[in-house]
mmCIF file as gemmi writes it, N, C-alpha and C atoms, coordinates in Angstrom:
data_model
loop_
_atom_site.group_PDB
_atom_site.id
_atom_site.type_symbol
_atom_site.label_atom_id
_atom_site.label_alt_id
_atom_site.label_comp_id
_atom_site.label_asym_id
_atom_site.label_entity_id
_atom_site.label_seq_id
_atom_site.pdbx_PDB_ins_code
_atom_site.Cartn_x
_atom_site.Cartn_y
_atom_site.Cartn_z
_atom_site.occupancy
_atom_site.B_iso_or_equiv
_atom_site.pdbx_formal_charge
_atom_site.auth_seq_id
_atom_site.auth_asym_id
_atom_site.pdbx_PDB_model_num
ATOM 1 N N . UNK Axp A 1 ? 5.671 1.802 14.577 1 0 ? 1 A 1
ATOM 2 C CA . UNK Axp A 1 ? 5.751 3.14 14.058 1 0 ? 1 A 1
ATOM 3 C C . UNK Axp A 1 ? 4.629 3.322 13.036 1 0 ? 1 A 1
ATOM 4 N N . UNK Axp A 2 ? 4.037 4.495 12.978 1 0 ? 2 A 1
ATOM 5 C CA . UNK Axp A 2 ? 3.023 4.825 11.98 1 0 ? 2 A 1
ATOM 6 C C . UNK Axp A 2 ? 3.693 5.589 10.848 1 0 ? 2 A 1
ATOM 7 N N . UNK Axp A 3 ? 3.496 5.118 9.618 1 0 ? 3 A 1
ATOM 8 C CA . UNK Axp A 3 ? 4.148 5.7 8.452 1 0 ? 3 A 1
ATOM 9 C C . UNK Axp A 3 ? 3.097 6.021 7.399 1 0 ? 3 A 1
ATOM 10 N N . UNK Axp A 4 ? 3.212 7.197 6.784 1 0 ? 4 A 1
ATOM 11 C CA . UNK Axp A 4 ? 2.391 7.558 5.637 1 0 ? 4 A 1
ATOM 12 C C . UNK Axp A 4 ? 3.304 7.697 4.434 1 0 ? 4 A 1
ATOM 13 N N . UNK Axp A 5 ? 2.958 7.005 3.359 1 0 ? 5 A 1
ATOM 14 C CA . UNK Axp A 5 ? 3.727 7.06 2.119 1 0 ? 5 A 1
ATOM 15 C C . UNK Axp A 5 ? 2.88 7.798 1.091 1 0 ? 5 A 1
ATOM 16 N N . UNK Axp A 6 ? 3.445 8.853 0.513 1 0 ? 6 A 1
ATOM 17 C CA . UNK Axp A 6 ? 2.737 9.638 -0.494 1 0 ? 6 A 1
ATOM 18 C C . UNK Axp A 6 ? 3.111 9.105 -1.872 1 0 ? 6 A 1
ATOM 19 N N . UNK Axp A 7 ? 2.115 8.619 -2.593 1 0 ? 7 A 1
ATOM 20 C CA . UNK Axp A 7 ? 2.328 8.077 -3.929 1 0 ? 7 A 1
ATOM 21 C C . UNK Axp A 7 ? 2.388 6.559 -3.906 1 0 ? 7 A 1
ATOM 22 N N . UNK Axp A 8 ? 1.696 5.938 -4.86 1 0 ? 8 A 1
ATOM 23 C CA . UNK Axp A 8 ? 1.682 4.478 -4.935 1 0 ? 8 A 1
ATOM 24 C C . UNK Axp A 8 ? 2.233 3.998 -6.277 1 0 ? 8 A 1
ATOM 25 N N . UNK Axp A 9 ? 3.295 4.652 -6.722 1 0 ? 9 A 1
ATOM 26 C CA . UNK Axp A 9 ? 4.011 4.2 -7.909 1 0 ? 9 A 1
ATOM 27 C C . UNK Axp A 9 ? 5.011 3.129 -7.513 1 0 ? 9 A 1
ATOM 28 N N . UNK Axp A 10 ? 5.999 2.907 -8.365 1 0 ? 10 A 1
ATOM 29 C CA . UNK Axp A 10 ? 6.986 1.857 -8.09 1 0 ? 10 A 1
ATOM 30 C C . UNK Axp A 10 ? 7.694 2.052 -6.751 1 0 ? 10 A 1
ATOM 31 N N . UNK Axp A 11 ? 8.156 3.237 -6.474 1 0 ? 11 A 1
ATOM 32 C CA . UNK Axp A 11 ? 8.92 3.471 -5.242 1 0 ? 11 A 1
ATOM 33 C C . UNK Axp A 11 ? 8.009 3.506 -4.018 1 0 ? 11 A 1
ATOM 34 N N . UNK Axp A 12 ? 6.953 4.295 -4.068 1 0 ? 12 A 1
ATOM 35 C CA . UNK Axp A 12 ? 6.087 4.463 -2.908 1 0 ? 12 A 1
ATOM 36 C C . UNK Axp A 12 ? 5.37 3.197 -2.488 1 0 ? 12 A 1
ATOM 37 N N . UNK Axp A 13 ? 4.795 2.492 -3.453 1 0 ? 13 A 1
ATOM 38 C CA . UNK Axp A 13 ? 4.04 1.287 -3.114 1 0 ? 13 A 1
ATOM 39 C C . UNK Axp A 13 ? 4.948 0.192 -2.565 1 0 ? 13 A 1
ATOM 40 N N . UNK Axp A 14 ? 6.048 -0.057 -3.24 1 0 ? 14 A 1
ATOM 41 C CA . UNK Axp A 14 ? 6.971 -1.099 -2.77 1 0 ? 14 A 1
ATOM 42 C C . UNK Axp A 14 ? 7.543 -0.736 -1.4 1 0 ? 14 A 1
ATOM 43 N N . UNK Axp A 15 ? 7.911 0.52 -1.208 1 0 ? 15 A 1
ATOM 44 C CA . UNK Axp A 15 ? 8.441 0.95 0.095 1 0 ? 15 A 1
ATOM 45 C C . UNK Axp A 15 ? 7.4 0.772 1.191 1 0 ? 15 A 1
ATOM 46 N N . UNK Axp A 16 ? 6.18 1.23 0.932 1 0 ? 16 A 1
ATOM 47 C CA . UNK Axp A 16 ? 5.121 1.109 1.927 1 0 ? 16 A 1
ATOM 48 C C . UNK Axp A 16 ? 4.837 -0.329 2.309 1 0 ? 16 A 1
ATOM 49 N N . UNK Axp A 17 ? 4.784 -1.195 1.317 1 0 ? 17 A 1
ATOM 50 C CA . UNK Axp A 17 ? 4.528 -2.609 1.582 1 0 ? 17 A 1
ATOM 51 C C . UNK Axp A 17 ? 5.674 -3.219 2.395 1 0 ? 17 A 1
ATOM 52 N N . UNK Axp A 18 ? 6.895 -2.854 2.073 1 0 ? 18 A 1
ATOM 53 C CA . UNK Axp A 18 ? 8.045 -3.376 2.829 1 0 ? 18 A 1
ATOM 54 C C . UNK Axp A 18 ? 8.036 -2.881 4.272 1 0 ? 18 A 1
ATOM 55 N N . UNK Axp A 19 ? 7.683 -1.618 4.497 1 0 ? 19 A 1
ATOM 56 C CA . UNK Axp A 19 ? 7.577 -1.112 5.868 1 0 ? 19 A 1
ATOM 57 C C . UNK Axp A 19 ? 6.511 -1.893 6.635 1 0 ? 19 A 1
ATOM 58 N N . UNK Axp A 20 ? 5.378 -2.164 5.985 1 0 ? 20 A 1
ATOM 59 C CA . UNK Axp A 20 ? 4.32 -2.937 6.636 1 0 ? 20 A 1
ATOM 60 C C . UNK Axp A 20 ? 4.806 -4.349 6.954 1 0 ? 20 A 1
ATOM 61 N N . UNK Axp A 21 ? 5.543 -4.938 6.037 1 0 ? 21 A 1
ATOM 62 C CA . UNK Axp A 21 ? 6.076 -6.29 6.253 1 0 ? 21 A 1
ATOM 63 C C . UNK Axp A 21 ? 7.026 -6.324 7.447 1 0 ? 21 A 1
ATOM 64 N N . UNK Axp A 22 ? 7.69 -5.203 7.708 1 0 ? 22 A 1
ATOM 65 C CA . UNK Axp A 22 ? 8.58 -5.106 8.871 1 0 ? 22 A 1
ATOM 66 C C . UNK Axp A 22 ? 7.809 -4.873 10.173 1 0 ? 22 A 1
ATOM 67 N N . UNK Axp A 23 ? 6.484 -4.724 10.075 1 0 ? 23 A 1
ATOM 68 C CA . UNK Axp A 23 ? 5.656 -4.596 11.265 1 0 ? 23 A 1
ATOM 69 C C . UNK Axp A 23 ? 5.127 -3.208 11.553 1 0 ? 23 A 1
ATOM 70 N N . UNK Axp A 24 ? 5.408 -2.247 10.687 1 0 ? 24 A 1
ATOM 71 C CA . UNK Axp A 24 ? 4.932 -0.884 10.893 1 0 ? 24 A 1
ATOM 72 C C . UNK Axp A 24 ? 3.5 -0.722 10.384 1 0 ? 24 A 1
ATOM 73 N N . UNK Axp A 25 ? 2.807 0.257 10.932 1 0 ? 25 A 1
ATOM 74 C CA . UNK Axp A 25 ? 1.463 0.623 10.496 1 0 ? 25 A 1
ATOM 75 C C . UNK Axp A 25 ? 1.616 1.611 9.342 1 0 ? 25 A 1
ATOM 76 N N . UNK Axp A 26 ? 1.148 1.264 8.133 1 0 ? 26 A 1
ATOM 77 C CA . UNK Axp A 26 ? 1.405 2.069 6.941 1 0 ? 26 A 1
ATOM 78 C C . UNK Axp A 26 ? 0.105 2.455 6.244 1 0 ? 26 A 1
ATOM 79 N N . UNK Axp A 27 ? 0.01 3.734 5.888 1 0 ? 27 A 1
ATOM 80 C CA . UNK Axp A 27 ? -1.054 4.222 5.017 1 0 ? 27 A 1
ATOM 81 C C . UNK Axp A 27 ? -0.383 4.737 3.755 1 0 ? 27 A 1
ATOM 82 N N . UNK Axp A 28 ? -0.766 4.182 2.613 1 0 ? 28 A 1
ATOM 83 C CA . UNK Axp A 28 ? -0.271 4.66 1.321 1 0 ? 28 A 1
ATOM 84 C C . UNK Axp A 28 ? -1.332 5.587 0.739 1 0 ? 28 A 1
ATOM 85 N N . UNK Axp A 29 ? -0.933 6.807 0.399 1 0 ? 29 A 1
ATOM 86 C CA . UNK Axp A 29 ? -1.859 7.824 -0.095 1 0 ? 29 A 1
ATOM 87 C C . UNK Axp A 29 ? -1.525 8.155 -1.541 1 0 ? 29 A 1
ATOM 88 N N . UNK Axp A 30 ? -2.563 8.273 -2.366 1 0 ? 30 A 1
ATOM 89 C CA . UNK Axp A 30 ? -2.386 8.66 -3.762 1 0 ? 30 A 1
ATOM 90 C C . UNK Axp A 30 ? -3.614 9.455 -4.182 1 0 ? 30 A 1
ATOM 91 N N . UNK Axp A 31 ? -3.425 10.456 -5.032 1 0 ? 31 A 1
ATOM 92 C CA . UNK Axp A 31 ? -4.553 11.275 -5.476 1 0 ? 31 A 1
ATOM 93 C C . UNK Axp A 31 ? -5.409 10.569 -6.524 1 0 ? 31 A 1
ATOM 94 N N . UNK Axp A 32 ? -4.913 9.486 -7.096 1 0 ? 32 A 1
ATOM 95 C CA . UNK Axp A 32 ? -5.63 8.726 -8.119 1 0 ? 32 A 1
ATOM 96 C C . UNK Axp A 32 ? -6.584 7.732 -7.444 1 0 ? 32 A 1
ATOM 97 N N . UNK Axp A 33 ? -7.857 8.103 -7.363 1 0 ? 33 A 1
ATOM 98 C CA . UNK Axp A 33 ? -8.841 7.279 -6.666 1 0 ? 33 A 1
ATOM 99 C C . UNK Axp A 33 ? -9.019 5.921 -7.337 1 0 ? 33 A 1
ATOM 100 N N . UNK Axp A 34 ? -8.85 5.847 -8.655 1 0 ? 34 A 1
ATOM 101 C CA . UNK Axp A 34 ? -8.957 4.557 -9.341 1 0 ? 34 A 1
ATOM 102 C C . UNK Axp A 34 ? -7.861 3.6 -8.871 1 0 ? 34 A 1
ATOM 103 N N . UNK Axp A 35 ? -6.661 4.124 -8.678 1 0 ? 35 A 1
ATOM 104 C CA . UNK Axp A 35 ? -5.547 3.3 -8.203 1 0 ? 35 A 1
ATOM 105 C C . UNK Axp A 35 ? -5.804 2.847 -6.76 1 0 ? 35 A 1
ATOM 106 N N . UNK Axp A 36 ? -6.322 3.744 -5.932 1 0 ? 36 A 1
ATOM 107 C CA . UNK Axp A 36 ? -6.637 3.396 -4.543 1 0 ? 36 A 1
ATOM 108 C C . UNK Axp A 36 ? -7.718 2.322 -4.51 1 0 ? 36 A 1
ATOM 109 N N . UNK Axp A 37 ? -8.736 2.477 -5.339 1 0 ? 37 A 1
ATOM 110 C CA . UNK Axp A 37 ? -9.813 1.491 -5.405 1 0 ? 37 A 1
ATOM 111 C C . UNK Axp A 37 ? -9.258 0.119 -5.815 1 0 ? 37 A 1
ATOM 112 N N . UNK Axp A 38 ? -8.386 0.114 -6.832 1 0 ? 38 A 1
ATOM 113 C CA . UNK Axp A 38 ? -7.765 -1.129 -7.289 1 0 ? 38 A 1
ATOM 114 C C . UNK Axp A 38 ? -6.992 -1.803 -6.154 1 0 ? 38 A 1
ATOM 115 N N . UNK Axp A 39 ? -6.18 -1.027 -5.44 1 0 ? 39 A 1
ATOM 116 C CA . UNK Axp A 39 ? -5.391 -1.575 -4.333 1 0 ? 39 A 1
ATOM 117 C C . UNK Axp A 39 ? -6.284 -2.101 -3.215 1 0 ? 39 A 1
ATOM 118 N N . UNK Axp A 40 ? -7.334 -1.387 -2.906 1 0 ? 40 A 1
ATOM 119 C CA . UNK Axp A 40 ? -8.258 -1.835 -1.852 1 0 ? 40 A 1
ATOM 120 C C . UNK Axp A 40 ? -8.954 -3.136 -2.222 1 0 ? 40 A 1
ATOM 121 N N . UNK Axp A 41 ? -9.139 -3.359 -3.531 1 0 ? 41 A 1
ATOM 122 C CA . UNK Axp A 41 ? -9.804 -4.576 -4.009 1 0 ? 41 A 1
ATOM 123 C C . UNK Axp A 41 ? -8.824 -5.732 -4.22 1 0 ? 41 A 1
ATOM 124 N N . UNK Axp A 42 ? -7.554 -5.513 -3.889 1 0 ? 42 A 1
ATOM 125 C CA . UNK Axp A 42 ? -6.564 -6.575 -4.004 1 0 ? 42 A 1
ATOM 126 C C . UNK Axp A 42 ? -5.776 -6.585 -5.296 1 0 ? 42 A 1
ATOM 127 N N . UNK Axp A 43 ? -6.03 -5.605 -6.161 1 0 ? 43 A 1
ATOM 128 C CA . UNK Axp A 43 ? -5.272 -5.496 -7.402 1 0 ? 43 A 1
ATOM 129 C C . UNK Axp A 43 ? -3.96 -4.768 -7.17 1 0 ? 43 A 1
ATOM 130 N N . UNK Axp A 44 ? -3.08 -4.856 -8.142 1 0 ? 44 A 1
ATOM 131 C CA . UNK Axp A 44 ? -1.777 -4.199 -8.047 1 0 ? 44 A 1
ATOM 132 C C . UNK Axp A 44 ? -1.52 -3.452 -9.357 1 0 ? 44 A 1
ATOM 133 N N . UNK Axp A 45 ? -1.271 -2.136 -9.298 1 0 ? 45 A 1
ATOM 134 C CA . UNK Axp A 45 ? -1.103 -1.345 -10.522 1 0 ? 45 A 1
ATOM 135 C C . UNK Axp A 45 ? 0.27 -1.467 -11.184 1 0 ? 45 A 1
ATOM 136 N N . UNK Axp A 46 ? 1.199 -2.156 -10.542 1 0 ? 46 A 1
ATOM 137 C CA . UNK Axp A 46 ? 2.545 -2.326 -11.1 1 0 ? 46 A 1
ATOM 138 C C . UNK Axp A 46 ? 2.939 -3.788 -10.964 1 0 ? 46 A 1
ATOM 139 N N . UNK Axp A 47 ? 3.974 -4.201 -11.674 1 0 ? 47 A 1
ATOM 140 C CA . UNK Axp A 47 ? 4.457 -5.569 -11.513 1 0 ? 47 A 1
ATOM 141 C C . UNK Axp A 47 ? 5.749 -5.561 -10.716 1 0 ? 47 A 1
ATOM 142 N N . UNK Axp A 48 ? 5.731 -6.31 -9.651 1 0 ? 48 A 1
ATOM 143 C CA . UNK Axp A 48 ? 6.921 -6.554 -8.835 1 0 ? 48 A 1
ATOM 144 C C . UNK Axp A 48 ? 6.726 -7.945 -8.238 1 0 ? 48 A 1
ATOM 145 N N . UNK Axp A 49 ? 7.644 -8.875 -8.477 1 0 ? 49 A 1
ATOM 146 C CA . UNK Axp A 49 ? 7.463 -10.236 -7.976 1 0 ? 49 A 1
ATOM 147 C C . UNK Axp A 49 ? 7.168 -10.272 -6.472 1 0 ? 49 A 1
ATOM 148 N N . UNK Axp A 50 ? 6.098 -10.975 -6.11 1 0 ? 50 A 1
ATOM 149 C CA . UNK Axp A 50 ? 5.734 -11.151 -4.706 1 0 ? 50 A 1
ATOM 150 C C . UNK Axp A 50 ? 4.946 -10.009 -4.094 1 0 ? 50 A 1
ATOM 151 N N . UNK Axp A 51 ? 4.786 -8.914 -4.828 1 0 ? 51 A 1
ATOM 152 C CA . UNK Axp A 51 ? 4.135 -7.73 -4.255 1 0 ? 51 A 1
ATOM 153 C C . UNK Axp A 51 ? 2.668 -7.984 -3.927 1 0 ? 51 A 1
ATOM 154 N N . UNK Axp A 52 ? 1.945 -8.632 -4.82 1 0 ? 52 A 1
ATOM 155 C CA . UNK Axp A 52 ? 0.524 -8.863 -4.582 1 0 ? 52 A 1
ATOM 156 C C . UNK Axp A 52 ? 0.299 -9.681 -3.309 1 0 ? 52 A 1
ATOM 157 N N . UNK Axp A 53 ? 1.118 -10.679 -3.095 1 0 ? 53 A 1
ATOM 158 C CA . UNK Axp A 53 ? 0.988 -11.506 -1.893 1 0 ? 53 A 1
ATOM 159 C C . UNK Axp A 53 ? 1.293 -10.706 -0.629 1 0 ? 53 A 1
ATOM 160 N N . UNK Axp A 54 ? 2.318 -9.848 -0.695 1 0 ? 54 A 1
ATOM 161 C CA . UNK Axp A 54 ? 2.662 -9.022 0.469 1 0 ? 54 A 1
ATOM 162 C C . UNK Axp A 54 ? 1.565 -8.002 0.768 1 0 ? 54 A 1
ATOM 163 N N . UNK Axp A 55 ? 0.974 -7.43 -0.277 1 0 ? 55 A 1
ATOM 164 C CA . UNK Axp A 55 ? -0.136 -6.494 -0.071 1 0 ? 55 A 1
ATOM 165 C C . UNK Axp A 55 ? -1.293 -7.223 0.604 1 0 ? 55 A 1
ATOM 166 N N . UNK Axp A 56 ? -1.638 -8.392 0.102 1 0 ? 56 A 1
ATOM 167 C CA . UNK Axp A 56 ? -2.76 -9.151 0.664 1 0 ? 56 A 1
ATOM 168 C C . UNK Axp A 56 ? -2.524 -9.512 2.128 1 0 ? 56 A 1
ATOM 169 N N . UNK Axp A 57 ? -1.349 -10.016 2.448 1 0 ? 57 A 1
ATOM 170 C CA . UNK Axp A 57 ? -1.095 -10.451 3.826 1 0 ? 57 A 1
ATOM 171 C C . UNK Axp A 57 ? -1.02 -9.279 4.796 1 0 ? 57 A 1
ATOM 172 N N . UNK Axp A 58 ? -0.426 -8.174 4.381 1 0 ? 58 A 1
ATOM 173 C CA . UNK Axp A 58 ? -0.31 -7.023 5.284 1 0 ? 58 A 1
ATOM 174 C C . UNK Axp A 58 ? -1.618 -6.258 5.418 1 0 ? 58 A 1
ATOM 175 N N . UNK Axp A 59 ? -2.422 -6.246 4.362 1 0 ? 59 A 1
ATOM 176 C CA . UNK Axp A 59 ? -3.752 -5.648 4.46 1 0 ? 59 A 1
ATOM 177 C C . UNK Axp A 59 ? -4.613 -6.477 5.413 1 0 ? 59 A 1
ATOM 178 N N . UNK Axp A 60 ? -4.565 -7.792 5.256 1 0 ? 60 A 1
ATOM 179 C CA . UNK Axp A 60 ? -5.338 -8.685 6.131 1 0 ? 60 A 1
ATOM 180 C C . UNK Axp A 60 ? -4.898 -8.567 7.586 1 0 ? 60 A 1
ATOM 181 N N . UNK Axp A 61 ? -3.616 -8.316 7.806 1 0 ? 61 A 1
ATOM 182 C CA . UNK Axp A 61 ? -3.086 -8.176 9.17 1 0 ? 61 A 1
ATOM 183 C C . UNK Axp A 61 ? -3.389 -6.806 9.765 1 0 ? 61 A 1
ATOM 184 N N . UNK Axp A 62 ? -3.927 -5.891 8.952 1 0 ? 62 A 1
ATOM 185 C CA . UNK Axp A 62 ? -4.266 -4.56 9.45 1 0 ? 62 A 1
ATOM 186 C C . UNK Axp A 62 ? -3.096 -3.6 9.517 1 0 ? 62 A 1
ATOM 187 N N . UNK Axp A 63 ? -1.977 -3.954 8.904 1 0 ? 63 A 1
ATOM 188 C CA . UNK Axp A 63 ? -0.799 -3.078 8.923 1 0 ? 63 A 1
ATOM 189 C C . UNK Axp A 63 ? -0.727 -2.154 7.717 1 0 ? 63 A 1
ATOM 190 N N . UNK Axp A 64 ? -1.518 -2.423 6.673 1 0 ? 64 A 1
ATOM 191 C CA . UNK Axp A 64 ? -1.42 -1.679 5.424 1 0 ? 64 A 1
ATOM 192 C C . UNK Axp A 64 ? -2.796 -1.242 4.969 1 0 ? 64 A 1
ATOM 193 N N . UNK Axp A 65 ? -2.921 0.05 4.654 1 0 ? 65 A 1
ATOM 194 C CA . UNK Axp A 65 ? -4.183 0.56 4.122 1 0 ? 65 A 1
ATOM 195 C C . UNK Axp A 65 ? -3.89 1.599 3.05 1 0 ? 65 A 1
ATOM 196 N N . UNK Axp A 66 ? -4.931 1.952 2.295 1 0 ? 66 A 1
ATOM 197 C CA . UNK Axp A 66 ? -4.788 2.859 1.16 1 0 ? 66 A 1
ATOM 198 C C . UNK Axp A 66 ? -5.841 3.951 1.24 1 0 ? 66 A 1
ATOM 199 N N . UNK Axp A 67 ? -5.443 5.177 0.881 1 0 ? 67 A 1
ATOM 200 C CA . UNK Axp A 67 ? -6.352 6.315 0.967 1 0 ? 67 A 1
ATOM 201 C C . UNK Axp A 67 ? -6.014 7.346 -0.103 1 0 ? 67 A 1
ATOM 202 N N . UNK Axp A 68 ? -7.032 8.115 -0.496 1 0 ? 68 A 1
ATOM 203 C CA . UNK Axp A 68 ? -6.818 9.241 -1.402 1 0 ? 68 A 1
ATOM 204 C C . UNK Axp A 68 ? -6.845 10.551 -0.623 1 0 ? 68 A 1
ATOM 205 N N . UNK Axp A 69 ? -6.977 10.459 0.684 1 0 ? 69 A 1
ATOM 206 C CA . UNK Axp A 69 ? -7.129 11.637 1.538 1 0 ? 69 A 1
ATOM 207 C C . UNK Axp A 69 ? -5.938 11.775 2.486 1 0 ? 69 A 1
ATOM 208 N N . UNK Axp A 70 ? -5.248 12.9 2.416 1 0 ? 70 A 1
ATOM 209 C CA . UNK Axp A 70 ? -4.109 13.141 3.31 1 0 ? 70 A 1
ATOM 210 C C . UNK Axp A 70 ? -4.53 13.478 4.736 1 0 ? 70 A 1
ATOM 211 N N . UNK Axp A 71 ? -5.755 13.843 4.929 1 0 ? 71 A 1
ATOM 212 C CA . UNK Axp A 71 ? -6.223 14.235 6.266 1 0 ? 71 A 1
ATOM 213 C C . UNK Axp A 71 ? -6.299 13.036 7.114 1 0 ? 71 A 1
């Protein structure tokens, strides 16, 4: 399934990463380009145990991506 998550705060980012971990194709969208840049570079704007590792593995697998553009 293809899923778009709007917002990369605590709820949106964790939800999107979990959907990707379940095997779905996920794009997380946020209007804050600095946050998107951080996520694309492997950083994490919030603290949640294990989140950074899940972002890295799902991004590498091609299931998770980040964008500032809803189009």
